[in-house]
XYZ file of C-alpha atoms in Angstrom:
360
model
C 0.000 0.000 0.000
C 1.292 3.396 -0.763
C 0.000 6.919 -1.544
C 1.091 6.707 -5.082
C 3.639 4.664 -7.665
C 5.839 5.925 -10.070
C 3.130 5.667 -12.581
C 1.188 8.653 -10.431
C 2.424 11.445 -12.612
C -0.458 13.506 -12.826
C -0.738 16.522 -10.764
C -4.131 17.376 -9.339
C -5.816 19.419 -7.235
C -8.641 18.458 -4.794
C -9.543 19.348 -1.313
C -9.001 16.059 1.524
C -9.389 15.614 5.339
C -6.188 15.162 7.231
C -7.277 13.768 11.041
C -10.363 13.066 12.630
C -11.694 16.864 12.952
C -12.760 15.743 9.586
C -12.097 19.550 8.182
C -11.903 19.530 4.457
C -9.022 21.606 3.065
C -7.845 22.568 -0.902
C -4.888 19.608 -1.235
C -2.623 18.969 -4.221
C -2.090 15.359 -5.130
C -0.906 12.703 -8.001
C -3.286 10.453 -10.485
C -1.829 8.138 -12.365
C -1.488 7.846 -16.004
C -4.295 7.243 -17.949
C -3.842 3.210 -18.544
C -4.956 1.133 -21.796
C -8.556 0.494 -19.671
C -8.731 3.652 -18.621
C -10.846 7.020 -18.537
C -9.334 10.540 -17.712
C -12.627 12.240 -16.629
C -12.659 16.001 -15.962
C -15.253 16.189 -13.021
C -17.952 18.451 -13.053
C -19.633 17.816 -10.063
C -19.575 15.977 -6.885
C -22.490 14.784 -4.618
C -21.267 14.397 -0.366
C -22.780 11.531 1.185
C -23.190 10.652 4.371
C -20.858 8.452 4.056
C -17.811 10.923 3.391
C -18.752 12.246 6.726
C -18.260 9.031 8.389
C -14.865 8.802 6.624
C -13.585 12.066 6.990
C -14.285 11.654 10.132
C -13.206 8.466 11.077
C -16.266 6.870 12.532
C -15.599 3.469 11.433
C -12.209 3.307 12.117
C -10.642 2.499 8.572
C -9.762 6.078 7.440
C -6.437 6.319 5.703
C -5.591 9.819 5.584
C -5.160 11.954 3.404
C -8.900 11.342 2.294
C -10.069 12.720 -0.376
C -13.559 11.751 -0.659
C -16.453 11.961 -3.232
C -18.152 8.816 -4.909
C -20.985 10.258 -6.465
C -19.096 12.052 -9.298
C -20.334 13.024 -13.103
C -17.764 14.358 -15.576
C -16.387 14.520 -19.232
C -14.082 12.280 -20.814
C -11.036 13.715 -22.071
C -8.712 10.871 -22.581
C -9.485 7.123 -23.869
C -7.262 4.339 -23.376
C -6.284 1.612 -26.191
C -8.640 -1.082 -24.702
C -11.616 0.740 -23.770
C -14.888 -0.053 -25.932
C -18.090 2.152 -25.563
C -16.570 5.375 -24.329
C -14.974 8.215 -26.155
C -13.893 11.825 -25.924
C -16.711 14.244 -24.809
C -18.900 11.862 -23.292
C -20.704 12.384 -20.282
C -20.178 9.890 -17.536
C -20.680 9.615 -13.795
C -18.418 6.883 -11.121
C -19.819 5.824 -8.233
C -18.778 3.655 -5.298
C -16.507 1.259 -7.253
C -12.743 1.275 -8.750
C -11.996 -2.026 -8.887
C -12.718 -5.695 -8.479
C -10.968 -8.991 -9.086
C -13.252 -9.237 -12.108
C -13.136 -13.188 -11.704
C -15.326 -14.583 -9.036
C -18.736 -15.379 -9.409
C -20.234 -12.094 -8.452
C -17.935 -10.537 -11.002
C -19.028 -12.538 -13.631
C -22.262 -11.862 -12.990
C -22.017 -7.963 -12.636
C -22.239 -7.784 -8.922
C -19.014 -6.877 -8.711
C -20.467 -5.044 -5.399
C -20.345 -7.879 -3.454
C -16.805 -9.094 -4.779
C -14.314 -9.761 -1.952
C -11.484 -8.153 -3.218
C -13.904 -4.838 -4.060
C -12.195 -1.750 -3.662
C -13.648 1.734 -3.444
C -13.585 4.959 -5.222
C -12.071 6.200 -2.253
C -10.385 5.080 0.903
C -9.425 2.057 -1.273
C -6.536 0.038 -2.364
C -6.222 0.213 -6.133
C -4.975 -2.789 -8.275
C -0.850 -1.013 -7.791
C -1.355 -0.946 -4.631
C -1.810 3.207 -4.335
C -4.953 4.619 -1.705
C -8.204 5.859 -4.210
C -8.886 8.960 -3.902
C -12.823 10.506 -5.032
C -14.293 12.938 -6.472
C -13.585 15.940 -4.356
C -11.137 17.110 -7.122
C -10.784 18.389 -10.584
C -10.055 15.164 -12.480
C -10.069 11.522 -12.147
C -8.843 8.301 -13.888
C -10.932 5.459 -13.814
C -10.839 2.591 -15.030
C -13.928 2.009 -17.672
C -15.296 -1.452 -16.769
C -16.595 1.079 -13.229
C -18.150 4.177 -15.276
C -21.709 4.549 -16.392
C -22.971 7.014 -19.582
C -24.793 9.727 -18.276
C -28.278 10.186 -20.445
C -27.885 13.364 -22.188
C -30.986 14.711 -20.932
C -30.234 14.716 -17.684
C -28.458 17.277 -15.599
C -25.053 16.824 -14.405
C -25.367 18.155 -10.818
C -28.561 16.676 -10.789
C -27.555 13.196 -11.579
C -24.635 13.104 -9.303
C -26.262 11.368 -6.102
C -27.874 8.780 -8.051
C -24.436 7.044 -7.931
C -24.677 6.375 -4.870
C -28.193 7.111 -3.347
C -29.863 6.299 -6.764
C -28.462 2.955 -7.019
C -28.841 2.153 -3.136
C -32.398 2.148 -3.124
C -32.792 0.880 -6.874
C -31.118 -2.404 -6.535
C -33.402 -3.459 -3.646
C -36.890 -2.559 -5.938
C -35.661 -4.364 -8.996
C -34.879 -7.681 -6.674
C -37.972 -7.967 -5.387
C -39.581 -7.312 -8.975
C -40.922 -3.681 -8.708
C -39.082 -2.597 -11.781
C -41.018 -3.059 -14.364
C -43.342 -5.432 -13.002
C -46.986 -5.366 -14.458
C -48.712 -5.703 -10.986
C -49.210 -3.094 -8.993
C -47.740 -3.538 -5.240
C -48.098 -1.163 -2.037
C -44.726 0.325 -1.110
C -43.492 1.767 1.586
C -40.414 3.808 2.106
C -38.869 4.708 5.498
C -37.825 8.096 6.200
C -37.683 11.225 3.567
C -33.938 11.635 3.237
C -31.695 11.874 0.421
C -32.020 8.074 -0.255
C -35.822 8.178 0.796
C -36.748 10.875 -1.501
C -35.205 9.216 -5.056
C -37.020 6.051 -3.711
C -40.527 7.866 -3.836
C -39.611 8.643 -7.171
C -38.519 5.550 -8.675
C -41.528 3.694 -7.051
C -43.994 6.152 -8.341
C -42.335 6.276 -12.149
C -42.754 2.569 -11.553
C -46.502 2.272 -11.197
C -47.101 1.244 -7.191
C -49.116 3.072 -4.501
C -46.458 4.560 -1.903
C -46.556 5.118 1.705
C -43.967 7.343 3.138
C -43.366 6.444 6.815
C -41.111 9.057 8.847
C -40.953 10.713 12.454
C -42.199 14.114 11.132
C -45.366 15.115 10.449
C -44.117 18.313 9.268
C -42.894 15.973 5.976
C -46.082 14.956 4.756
C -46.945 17.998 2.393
C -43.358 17.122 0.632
C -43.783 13.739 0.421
C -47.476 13.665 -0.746
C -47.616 17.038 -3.069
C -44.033 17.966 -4.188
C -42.980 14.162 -4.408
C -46.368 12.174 -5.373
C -46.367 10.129 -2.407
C -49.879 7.931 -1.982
C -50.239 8.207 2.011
C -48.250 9.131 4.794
C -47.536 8.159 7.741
C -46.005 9.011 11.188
C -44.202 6.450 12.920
C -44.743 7.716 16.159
C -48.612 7.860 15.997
C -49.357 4.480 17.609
C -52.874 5.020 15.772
C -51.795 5.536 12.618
C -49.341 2.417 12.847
C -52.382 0.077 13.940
C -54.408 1.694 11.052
C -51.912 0.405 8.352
C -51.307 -2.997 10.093
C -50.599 -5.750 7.272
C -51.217 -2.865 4.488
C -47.849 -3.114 2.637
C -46.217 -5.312 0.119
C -42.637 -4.422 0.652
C -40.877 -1.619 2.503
C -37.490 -0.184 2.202
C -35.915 1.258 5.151
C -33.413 4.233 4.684
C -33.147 5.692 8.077
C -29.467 5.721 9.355
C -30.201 6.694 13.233
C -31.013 4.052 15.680
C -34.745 2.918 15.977
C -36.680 -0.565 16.071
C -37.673 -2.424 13.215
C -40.864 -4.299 15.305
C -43.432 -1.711 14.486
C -42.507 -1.281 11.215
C -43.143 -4.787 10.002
C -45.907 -4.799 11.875
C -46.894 -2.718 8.415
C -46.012 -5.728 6.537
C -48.413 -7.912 4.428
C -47.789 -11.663 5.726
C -44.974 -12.808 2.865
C -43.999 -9.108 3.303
C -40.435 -8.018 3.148
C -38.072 -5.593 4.442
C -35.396 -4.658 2.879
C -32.614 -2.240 4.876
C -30.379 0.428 3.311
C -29.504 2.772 6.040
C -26.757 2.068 8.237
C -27.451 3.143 11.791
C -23.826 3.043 14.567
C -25.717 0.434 16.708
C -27.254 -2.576 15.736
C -30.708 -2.422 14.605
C -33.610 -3.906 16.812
C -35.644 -7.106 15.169
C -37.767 -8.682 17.620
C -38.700 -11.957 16.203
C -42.895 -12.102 17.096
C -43.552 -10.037 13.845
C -41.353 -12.247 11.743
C -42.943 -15.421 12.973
C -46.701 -14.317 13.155
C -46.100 -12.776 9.616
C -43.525 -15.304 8.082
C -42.005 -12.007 7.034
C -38.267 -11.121 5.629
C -35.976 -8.688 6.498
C -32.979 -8.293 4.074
C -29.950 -6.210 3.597
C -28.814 -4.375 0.145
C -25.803 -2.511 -0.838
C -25.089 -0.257 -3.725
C -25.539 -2.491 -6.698
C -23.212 -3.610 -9.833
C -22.080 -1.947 -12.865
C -24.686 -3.146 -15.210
C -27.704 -2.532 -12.925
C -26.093 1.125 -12.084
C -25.706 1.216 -16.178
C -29.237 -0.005 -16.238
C -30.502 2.290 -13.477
C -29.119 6.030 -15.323
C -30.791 4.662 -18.334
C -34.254 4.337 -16.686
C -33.569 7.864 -15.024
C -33.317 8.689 -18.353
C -36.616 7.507 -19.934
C -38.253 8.874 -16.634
C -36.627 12.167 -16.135
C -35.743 11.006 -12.396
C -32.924 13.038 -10.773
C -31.911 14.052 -7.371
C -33.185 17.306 -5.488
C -30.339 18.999 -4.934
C -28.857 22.224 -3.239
C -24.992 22.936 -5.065
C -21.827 24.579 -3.099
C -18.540 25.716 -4.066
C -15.754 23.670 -2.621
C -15.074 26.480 -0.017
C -18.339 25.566 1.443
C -18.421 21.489 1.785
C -17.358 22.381 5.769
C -20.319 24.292 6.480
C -22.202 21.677 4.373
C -20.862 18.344 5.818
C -21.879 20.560 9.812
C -25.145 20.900 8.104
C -25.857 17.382 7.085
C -25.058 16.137 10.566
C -27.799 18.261 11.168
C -30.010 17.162 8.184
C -30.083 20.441 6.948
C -30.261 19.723 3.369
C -32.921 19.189 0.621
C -32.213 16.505 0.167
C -28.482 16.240 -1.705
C -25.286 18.393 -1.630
C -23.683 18.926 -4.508
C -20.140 20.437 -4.999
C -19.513 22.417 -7.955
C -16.445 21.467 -8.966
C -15.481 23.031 -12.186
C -17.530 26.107 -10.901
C -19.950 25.681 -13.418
C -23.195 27.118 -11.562
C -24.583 29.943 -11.000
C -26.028 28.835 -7.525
């Protein structure tokens, strides 16, 4: 493992966290050469999740630092290499959470390269030459192509950004349990009204189901119901409201990261119902077993998703016109933005501005 190899000639600048304060500062580093599989993208913009505040600030104890973060990143390509097939010059293309695999074991070779033990991230990661990854936080990036997606031209850039990350979090887990394209409609619930829960609203809606936003805040429901085309709402904490949607839902995704109980919540289940979990709360989460056996109910776990379902995912964006809501900084702001997502202070996706092309 080292910072860099010989082949890091590349001069770039980006902005990285240093020590657990997790304070973001402007830092100069090296790429590498654009390589024969390779993509030199000139980033555009940036989305911060939540995740780059864990990392930055070491919550989970892996943090090599310098860290430059960033996995939700859209660009241009400016350089091809020799072997690379489907991408040229000019296009637009976004990288999300992955930079490499070992593009052999099953999950590989069956584009879920996600799950692949030897997966290494966009950032934080150990690269194929051994050098740390470093993300999107910085003017330009080389990739290599089998882990870059083509951006639809109709969408936005900024816009588009999070769905590398939050996009493809809470797609995977609809298309597995056949709510992509499915021709029945199913009652869907989605767990808090975040900047996961929000893009799942929309996909399930473009997608032809009733949804049910459940969250702590009543003060949501006008969002979720006028602005986002939510179906019904309702509040978790209302113990009448709970009882009232007993055994009402097909499936539900969960995107809340903070600590709370899973019980009630299935209790929302259908019996055959299922659960599937996104969010990643610092404690483990609280399954009491009576509403799994009295229900014969699942709860699963999803993460991310492969290249060809991310591929797959932009492309159905696309045809739907789905994008991220989105508030866009200038890198001298991403401290006062990562203070205000601890705060979730945000509607409902920062966006750095990287090549300064915005006018907000």
């Amino acid at each position: 493992m080292a910072q860099t190899t010989p082949n890091h000639t590349q001069t770039v600048s980006g902005w990285a966290a240093h020590d657990t304060s997790g304070k973001i500062t402007p830092y100069i580093f090296k790429r590498r050469e654009n390589g024969v599989n390779d993509v030199t993208i000139e980033i555009l913009y940036c989305g911060i999740c939540h995740t780059d505040l864990h990392q930055v600030r070491n919550d989970w104890g892996i943090t090599m630092y310098p860290i430059v973060p960033g996995h939700e990143i859209t660009g241009l390509i400016t350089k091809v290499g020799s072997n690379v097939k489907g991408f040229k010059v000019g296009d637009k293309v976004g990288v999300g959470c992955l930079a490499a695999s070992c593009l052999d074991c099953e999950f590989c070779n069956s584009s879920q390269e996600n799950y692949c033990d030897q997966v290494q991230f966009t950032y934080n990661g150990i690269f194929w030459d051994g050098s740390i990854t470093y993300g999107g936080y910085s003017k330009m990036l080389v990739a290599d192509h089998r882990y870059v997606v083509h951006i639809p031209e109709n969408l936005a850039m900024d816009a588009a950004a999070p769905l590398l990350c939050a996009g493809i979090t809470v797609f995977c887990p609809m298309k597995d349990n056949n709510l992509v394209g499915g021709a029945m409609r199913k009652k869907v619930g989605i767990v808090g009204l975040g900047g996961l829960g929000h893009v799942a609203v929309k996909f399930a809606k473009a997608f032809g189901h009733h949804v049910t936003v459940i969250s702590t805040s009543p003060s949501k429901q006008n969002e979720a119901k006028a602005r986002l085309g939510a179906d019904d709402f309702i509040v978790s904490t209302d113990d009448q409201q709970m009882q009232q949607a007993r055994r009402s839902l097909d499936f539900i995704l969960d995107t809340v990261s903070a600590n709370h109980s899973l019980g009630p919540i299935l209790e929302l289940l259908k019996v055959n119902g299922t659960l599937v979990f996104v969010g990643a709360p610092e404690k483990p989460i609280e399954l009491p077993s009576f509403p799994l056996i009295f229900g014969k109910r699942v709860v699963k776990g999803s993460m991310i998703g492969g290249m060809r379902e991310t591929q797959e995912m932009m492309d159905i964006c696309g045809k739907h016109n789905i994008t991220c809501d989105i508030e866009v900084i200038r890198p001298d702001n991403i401290n006062e933005a990562m203070d205000r997502l601890v705060r979730n202070d945000v509607r409902y996706r920062f966006v750095i501005d990287i090549a300064g092309n915005s006018s907000n």
